[in-house]
Short mmCIF file of N, CA, C and O in Angstrom, two decimals:
data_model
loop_
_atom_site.label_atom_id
_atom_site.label_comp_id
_atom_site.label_asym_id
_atom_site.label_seq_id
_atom_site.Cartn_x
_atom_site.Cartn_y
_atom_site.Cartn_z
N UNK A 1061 -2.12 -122.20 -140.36
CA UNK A 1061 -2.64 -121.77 -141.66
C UNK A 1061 -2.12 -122.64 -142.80
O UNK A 1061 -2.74 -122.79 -143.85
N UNK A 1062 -0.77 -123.31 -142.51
CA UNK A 1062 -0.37 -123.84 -143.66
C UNK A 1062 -0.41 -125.42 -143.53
O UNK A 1062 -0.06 -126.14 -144.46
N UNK A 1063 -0.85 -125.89 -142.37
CA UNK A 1063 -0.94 -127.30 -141.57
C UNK A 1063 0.10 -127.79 -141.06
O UNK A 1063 0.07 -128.92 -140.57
N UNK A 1064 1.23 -127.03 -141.06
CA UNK A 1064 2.52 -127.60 -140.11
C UNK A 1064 2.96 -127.10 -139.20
O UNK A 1064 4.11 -127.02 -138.78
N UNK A 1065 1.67 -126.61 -138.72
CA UNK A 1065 1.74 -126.49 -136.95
C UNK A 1065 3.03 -126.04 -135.99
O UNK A 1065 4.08 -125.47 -136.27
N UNK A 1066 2.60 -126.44 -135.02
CA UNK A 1066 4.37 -125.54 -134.00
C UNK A 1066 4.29 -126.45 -133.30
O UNK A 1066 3.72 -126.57 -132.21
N UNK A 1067 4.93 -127.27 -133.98
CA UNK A 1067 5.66 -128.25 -132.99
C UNK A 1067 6.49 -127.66 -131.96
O UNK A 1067 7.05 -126.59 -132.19
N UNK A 1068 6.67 -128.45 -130.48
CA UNK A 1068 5.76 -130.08 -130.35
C UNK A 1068 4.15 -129.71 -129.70
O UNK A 1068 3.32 -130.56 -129.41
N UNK A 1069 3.96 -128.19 -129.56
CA UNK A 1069 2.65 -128.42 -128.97
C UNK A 1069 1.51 -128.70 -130.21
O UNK A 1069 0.46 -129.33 -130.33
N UNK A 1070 2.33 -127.88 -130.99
CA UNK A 1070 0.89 -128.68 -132.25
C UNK A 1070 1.50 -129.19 -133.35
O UNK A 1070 2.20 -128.61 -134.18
N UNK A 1071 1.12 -130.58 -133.27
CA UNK A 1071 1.87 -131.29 -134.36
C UNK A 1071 1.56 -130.92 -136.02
O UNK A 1071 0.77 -130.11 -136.50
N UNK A 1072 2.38 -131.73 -136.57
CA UNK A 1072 1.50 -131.11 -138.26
C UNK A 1072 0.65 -131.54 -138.40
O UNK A 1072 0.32 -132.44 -137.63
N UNK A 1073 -0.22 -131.14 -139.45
CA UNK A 1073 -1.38 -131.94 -140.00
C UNK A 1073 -1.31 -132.13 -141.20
O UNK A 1073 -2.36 -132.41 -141.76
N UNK A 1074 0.03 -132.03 -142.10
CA UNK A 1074 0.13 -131.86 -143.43
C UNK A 1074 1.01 -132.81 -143.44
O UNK A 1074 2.01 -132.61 -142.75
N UNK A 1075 0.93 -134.02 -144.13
CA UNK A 1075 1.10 -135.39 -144.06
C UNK A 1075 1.40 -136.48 -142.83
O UNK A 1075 2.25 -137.37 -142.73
N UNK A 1076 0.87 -136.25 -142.39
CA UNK A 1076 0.63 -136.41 -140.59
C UNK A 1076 -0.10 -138.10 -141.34
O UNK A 1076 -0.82 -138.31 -142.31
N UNK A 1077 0.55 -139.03 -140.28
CA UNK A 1077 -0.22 -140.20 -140.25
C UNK A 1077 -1.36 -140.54 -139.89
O UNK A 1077 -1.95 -141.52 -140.36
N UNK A 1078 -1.89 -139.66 -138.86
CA UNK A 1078 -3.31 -139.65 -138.11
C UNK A 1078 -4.10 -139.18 -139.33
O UNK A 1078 -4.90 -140.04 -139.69
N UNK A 1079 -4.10 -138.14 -140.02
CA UNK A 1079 -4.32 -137.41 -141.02
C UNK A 1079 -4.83 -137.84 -142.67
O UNK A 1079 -5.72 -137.51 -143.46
N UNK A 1080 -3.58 -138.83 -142.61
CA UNK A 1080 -3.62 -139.33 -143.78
C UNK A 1080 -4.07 -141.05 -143.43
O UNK A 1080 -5.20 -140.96 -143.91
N UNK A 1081 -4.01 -141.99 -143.12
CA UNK A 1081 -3.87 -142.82 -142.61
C UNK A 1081 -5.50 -143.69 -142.08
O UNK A 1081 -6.53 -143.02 -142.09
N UNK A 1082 -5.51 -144.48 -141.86
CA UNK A 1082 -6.82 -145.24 -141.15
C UNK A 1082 -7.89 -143.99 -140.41
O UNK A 1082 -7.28 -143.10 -139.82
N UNK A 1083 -9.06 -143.92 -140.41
CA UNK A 1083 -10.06 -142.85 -139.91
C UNK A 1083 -10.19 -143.01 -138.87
O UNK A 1083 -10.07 -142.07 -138.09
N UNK A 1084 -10.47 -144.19 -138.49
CA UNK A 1084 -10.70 -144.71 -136.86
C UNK A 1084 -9.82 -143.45 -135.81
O UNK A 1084 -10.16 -142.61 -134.98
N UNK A 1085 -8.40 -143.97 -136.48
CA UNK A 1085 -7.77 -143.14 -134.67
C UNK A 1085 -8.23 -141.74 -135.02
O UNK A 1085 -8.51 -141.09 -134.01
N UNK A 1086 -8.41 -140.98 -136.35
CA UNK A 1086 -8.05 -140.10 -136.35
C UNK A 1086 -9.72 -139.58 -135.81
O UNK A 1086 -9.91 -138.85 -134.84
N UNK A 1087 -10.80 -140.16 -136.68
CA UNK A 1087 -11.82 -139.81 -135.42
C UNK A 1087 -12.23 -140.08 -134.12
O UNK A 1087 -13.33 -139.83 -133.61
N UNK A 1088 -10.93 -140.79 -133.45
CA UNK A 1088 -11.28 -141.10 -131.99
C UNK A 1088 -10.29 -139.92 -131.28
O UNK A 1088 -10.52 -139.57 -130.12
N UNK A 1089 -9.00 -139.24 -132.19
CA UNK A 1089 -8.41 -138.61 -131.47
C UNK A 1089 -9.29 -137.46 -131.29
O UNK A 1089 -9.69 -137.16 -130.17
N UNK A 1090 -9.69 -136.66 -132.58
CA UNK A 1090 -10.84 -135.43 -132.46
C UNK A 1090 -12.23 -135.72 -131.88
O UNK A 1090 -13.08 -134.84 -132.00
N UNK A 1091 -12.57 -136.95 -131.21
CA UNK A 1091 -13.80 -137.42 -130.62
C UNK A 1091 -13.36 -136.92 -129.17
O UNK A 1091 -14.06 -136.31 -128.35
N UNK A 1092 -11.75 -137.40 -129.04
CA UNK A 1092 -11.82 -137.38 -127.46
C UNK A 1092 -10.44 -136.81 -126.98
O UNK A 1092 -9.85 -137.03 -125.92
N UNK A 1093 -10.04 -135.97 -128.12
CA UNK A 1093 -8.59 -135.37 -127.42
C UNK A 1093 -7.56 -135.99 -127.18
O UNK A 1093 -7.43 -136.96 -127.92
N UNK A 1094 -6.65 -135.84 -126.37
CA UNK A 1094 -5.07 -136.49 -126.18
C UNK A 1094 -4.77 -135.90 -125.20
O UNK A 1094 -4.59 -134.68 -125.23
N UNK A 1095 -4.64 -136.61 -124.09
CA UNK A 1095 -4.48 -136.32 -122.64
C UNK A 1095 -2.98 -135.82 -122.06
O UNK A 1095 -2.00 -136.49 -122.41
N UNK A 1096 -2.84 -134.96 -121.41
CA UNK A 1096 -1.55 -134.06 -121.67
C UNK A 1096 -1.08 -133.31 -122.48
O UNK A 1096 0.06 -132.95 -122.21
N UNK A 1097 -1.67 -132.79 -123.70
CA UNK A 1097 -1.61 -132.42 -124.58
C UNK A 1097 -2.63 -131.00 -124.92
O UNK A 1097 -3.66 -130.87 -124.26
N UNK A 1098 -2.26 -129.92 -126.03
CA UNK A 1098 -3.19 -129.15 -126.35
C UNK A 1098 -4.07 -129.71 -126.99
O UNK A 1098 -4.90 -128.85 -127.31
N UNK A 1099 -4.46 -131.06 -127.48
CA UNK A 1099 -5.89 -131.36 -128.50
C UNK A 1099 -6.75 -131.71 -127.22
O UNK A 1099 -6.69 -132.49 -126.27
N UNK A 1100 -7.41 -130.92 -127.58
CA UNK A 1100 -9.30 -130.72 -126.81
C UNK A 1100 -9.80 -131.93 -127.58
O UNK A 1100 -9.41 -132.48 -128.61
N UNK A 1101 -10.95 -132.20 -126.62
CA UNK A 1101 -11.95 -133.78 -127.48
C UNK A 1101 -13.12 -132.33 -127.87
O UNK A 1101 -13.16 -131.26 -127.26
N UNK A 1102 -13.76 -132.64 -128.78
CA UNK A 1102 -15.06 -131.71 -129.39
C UNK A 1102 -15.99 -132.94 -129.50
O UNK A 1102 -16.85 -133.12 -130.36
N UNK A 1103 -15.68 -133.74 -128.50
CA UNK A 1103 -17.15 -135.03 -129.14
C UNK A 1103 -18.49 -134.08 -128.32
O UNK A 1103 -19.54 -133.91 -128.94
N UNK A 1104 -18.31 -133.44 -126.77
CA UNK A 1104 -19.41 -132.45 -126.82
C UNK A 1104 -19.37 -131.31 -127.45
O UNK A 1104 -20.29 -130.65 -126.97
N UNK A 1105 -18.73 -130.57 -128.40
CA UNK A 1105 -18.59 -129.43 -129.31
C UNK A 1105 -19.51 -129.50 -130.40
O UNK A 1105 -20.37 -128.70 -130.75
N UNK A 1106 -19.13 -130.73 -130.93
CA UNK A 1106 -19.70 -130.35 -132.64
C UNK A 1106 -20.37 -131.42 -132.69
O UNK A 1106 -20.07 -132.31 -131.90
N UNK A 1107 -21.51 -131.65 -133.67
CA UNK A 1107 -22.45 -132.83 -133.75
C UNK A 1107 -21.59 -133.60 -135.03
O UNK A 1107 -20.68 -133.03 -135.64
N UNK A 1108 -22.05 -134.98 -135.30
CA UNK A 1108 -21.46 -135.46 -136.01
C UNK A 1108 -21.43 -135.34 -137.45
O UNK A 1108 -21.05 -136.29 -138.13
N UNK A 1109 -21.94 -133.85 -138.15
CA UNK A 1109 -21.86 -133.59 -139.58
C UNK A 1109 -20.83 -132.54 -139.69
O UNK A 1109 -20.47 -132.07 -140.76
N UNK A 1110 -20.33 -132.15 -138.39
CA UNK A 1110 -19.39 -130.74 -138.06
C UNK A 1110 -17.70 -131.74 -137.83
O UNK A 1110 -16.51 -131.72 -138.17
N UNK A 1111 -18.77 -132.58 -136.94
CA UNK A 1111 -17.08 -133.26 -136.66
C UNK A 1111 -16.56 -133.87 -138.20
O UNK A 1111 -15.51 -133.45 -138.68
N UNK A 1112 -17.49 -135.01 -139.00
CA UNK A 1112 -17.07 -135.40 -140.10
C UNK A 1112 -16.28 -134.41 -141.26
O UNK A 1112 -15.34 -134.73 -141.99
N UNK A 1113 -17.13 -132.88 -141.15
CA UNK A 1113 -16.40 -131.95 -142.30
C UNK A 1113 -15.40 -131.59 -141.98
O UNK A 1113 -14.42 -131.74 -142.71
N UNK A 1114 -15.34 -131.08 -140.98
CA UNK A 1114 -13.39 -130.84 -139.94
C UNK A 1114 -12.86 -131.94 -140.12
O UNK A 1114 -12.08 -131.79 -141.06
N UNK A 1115 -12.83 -132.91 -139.77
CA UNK A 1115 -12.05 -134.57 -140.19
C UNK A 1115 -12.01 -134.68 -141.88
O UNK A 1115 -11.12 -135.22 -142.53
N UNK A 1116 -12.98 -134.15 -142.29
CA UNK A 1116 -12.56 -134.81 -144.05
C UNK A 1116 -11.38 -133.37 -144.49
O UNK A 1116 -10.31 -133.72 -145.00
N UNK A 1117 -11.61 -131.78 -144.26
CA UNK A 1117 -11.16 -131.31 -144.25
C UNK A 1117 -9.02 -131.33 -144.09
O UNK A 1117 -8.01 -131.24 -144.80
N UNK A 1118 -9.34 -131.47 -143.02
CA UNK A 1118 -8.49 -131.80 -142.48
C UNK A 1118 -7.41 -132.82 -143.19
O UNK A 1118 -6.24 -132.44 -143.32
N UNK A 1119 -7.92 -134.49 -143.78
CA UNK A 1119 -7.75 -135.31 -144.83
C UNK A 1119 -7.54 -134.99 -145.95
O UNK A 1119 -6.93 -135.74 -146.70
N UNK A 1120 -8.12 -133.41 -146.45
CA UNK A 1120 -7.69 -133.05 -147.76
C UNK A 1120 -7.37 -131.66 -148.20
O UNK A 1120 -7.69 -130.80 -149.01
N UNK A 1121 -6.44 -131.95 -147.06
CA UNK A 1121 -5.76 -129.64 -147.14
C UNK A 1121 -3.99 -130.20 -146.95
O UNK A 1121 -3.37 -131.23 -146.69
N UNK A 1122 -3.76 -128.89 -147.23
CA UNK A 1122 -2.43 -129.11 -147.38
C UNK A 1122 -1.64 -130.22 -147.66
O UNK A 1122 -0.76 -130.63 -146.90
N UNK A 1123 -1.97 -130.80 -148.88
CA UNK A 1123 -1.37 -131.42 -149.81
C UNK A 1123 -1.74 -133.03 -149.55
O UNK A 1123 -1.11 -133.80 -150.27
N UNK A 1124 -2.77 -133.67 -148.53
CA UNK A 1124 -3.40 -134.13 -147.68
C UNK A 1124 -4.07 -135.33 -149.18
O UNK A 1124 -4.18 -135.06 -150.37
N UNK A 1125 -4.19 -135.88 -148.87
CA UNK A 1125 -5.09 -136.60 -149.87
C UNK A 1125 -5.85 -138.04 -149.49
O UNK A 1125 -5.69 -139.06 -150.17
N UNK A 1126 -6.62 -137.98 -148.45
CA UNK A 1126 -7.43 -139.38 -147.86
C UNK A 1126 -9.06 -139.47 -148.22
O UNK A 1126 -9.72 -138.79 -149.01
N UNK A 1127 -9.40 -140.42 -147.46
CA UNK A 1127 -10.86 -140.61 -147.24
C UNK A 1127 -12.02 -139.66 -146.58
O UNK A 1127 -11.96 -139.23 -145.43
N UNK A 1128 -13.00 -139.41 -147.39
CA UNK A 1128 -13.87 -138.65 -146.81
C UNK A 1128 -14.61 -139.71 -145.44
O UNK A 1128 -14.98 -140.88 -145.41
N UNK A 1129 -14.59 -138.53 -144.33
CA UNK A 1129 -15.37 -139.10 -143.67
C UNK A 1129 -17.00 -138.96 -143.46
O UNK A 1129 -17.60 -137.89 -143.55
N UNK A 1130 -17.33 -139.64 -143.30
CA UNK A 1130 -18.94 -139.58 -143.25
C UNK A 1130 -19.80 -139.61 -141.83
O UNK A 1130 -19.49 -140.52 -141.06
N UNK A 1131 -20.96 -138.61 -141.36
CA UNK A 1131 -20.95 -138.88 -140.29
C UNK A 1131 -21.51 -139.86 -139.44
O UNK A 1131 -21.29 -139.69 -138.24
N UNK A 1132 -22.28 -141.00 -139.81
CA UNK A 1132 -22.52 -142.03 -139.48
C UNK A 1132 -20.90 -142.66 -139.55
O UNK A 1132 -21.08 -143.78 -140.02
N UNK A 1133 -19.72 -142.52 -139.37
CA UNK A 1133 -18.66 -143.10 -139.08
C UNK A 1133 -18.04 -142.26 -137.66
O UNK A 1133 -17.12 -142.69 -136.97
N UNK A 1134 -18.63 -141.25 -137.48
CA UNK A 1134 -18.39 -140.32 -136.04
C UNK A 1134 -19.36 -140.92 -135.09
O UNK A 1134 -19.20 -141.36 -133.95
N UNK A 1135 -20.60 -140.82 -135.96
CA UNK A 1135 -21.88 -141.38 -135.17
C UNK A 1135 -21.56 -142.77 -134.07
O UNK A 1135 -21.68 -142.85 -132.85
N UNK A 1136 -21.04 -143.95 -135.27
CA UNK A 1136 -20.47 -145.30 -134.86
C UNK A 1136 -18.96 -145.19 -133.73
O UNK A 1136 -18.70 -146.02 -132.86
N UNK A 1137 -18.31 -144.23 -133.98
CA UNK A 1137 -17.36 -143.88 -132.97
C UNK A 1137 -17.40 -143.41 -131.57
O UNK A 1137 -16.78 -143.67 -130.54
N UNK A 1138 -18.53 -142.50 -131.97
CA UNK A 1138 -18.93 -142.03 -130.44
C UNK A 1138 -19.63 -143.35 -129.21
O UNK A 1138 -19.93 -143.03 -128.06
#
C-alpha cells in the first residue's frame, strides 16, 4: 500500500531503480517476470494500455517521479 513492499520477497517500489530508472528493464521485468522469484510476467494478462498504466503508475506513486510509459513502448517490447 505504501510501495515498500516486504522484503526480500517483494522488493520496494518506492525509489526502486527499476522504477525510477531506464523503462526498458522495467517493462521487460513486468512483460516477463523474474524467475525464482514472486514477480509473475502479465505479458499474457494485460494488453498493452493496462500494462503501460500499471508501469507509468507505478513510476509515479510513492514519491516516484519518472517517465510515462506509452503503450506502443510495451507494444515494441513484447
Amino acid at each position: 500500500a505504501n510501495g515498500m513492499g516486504l522484503p526480500p520477497t517483494f522488493p520496494a517500489i518506492a525509489g526502486s531503480a527499476i522504477a525510477t530508472g531506464d523503462p526498458v528493464p522495467h517493462i521487460d521485468l513486468v512483460l516477463n517476470g523474474k524467475a525464482g522469484t514472486a514477480m509473475a510476467a502479465y505479458r499474457d494478462v494485460l494488453n498493452d494500455a493496462d500494462l503501460a498504466a500499471a508501469l507509468t503508475y507505478q513510476r509515479n506513486s510513492w514519491g516516484n517521479a519518472a517517465s510515462i510509459i506509452q503503450p506502443a513502448e510495451v507494444r515494441a517490447a513484447r
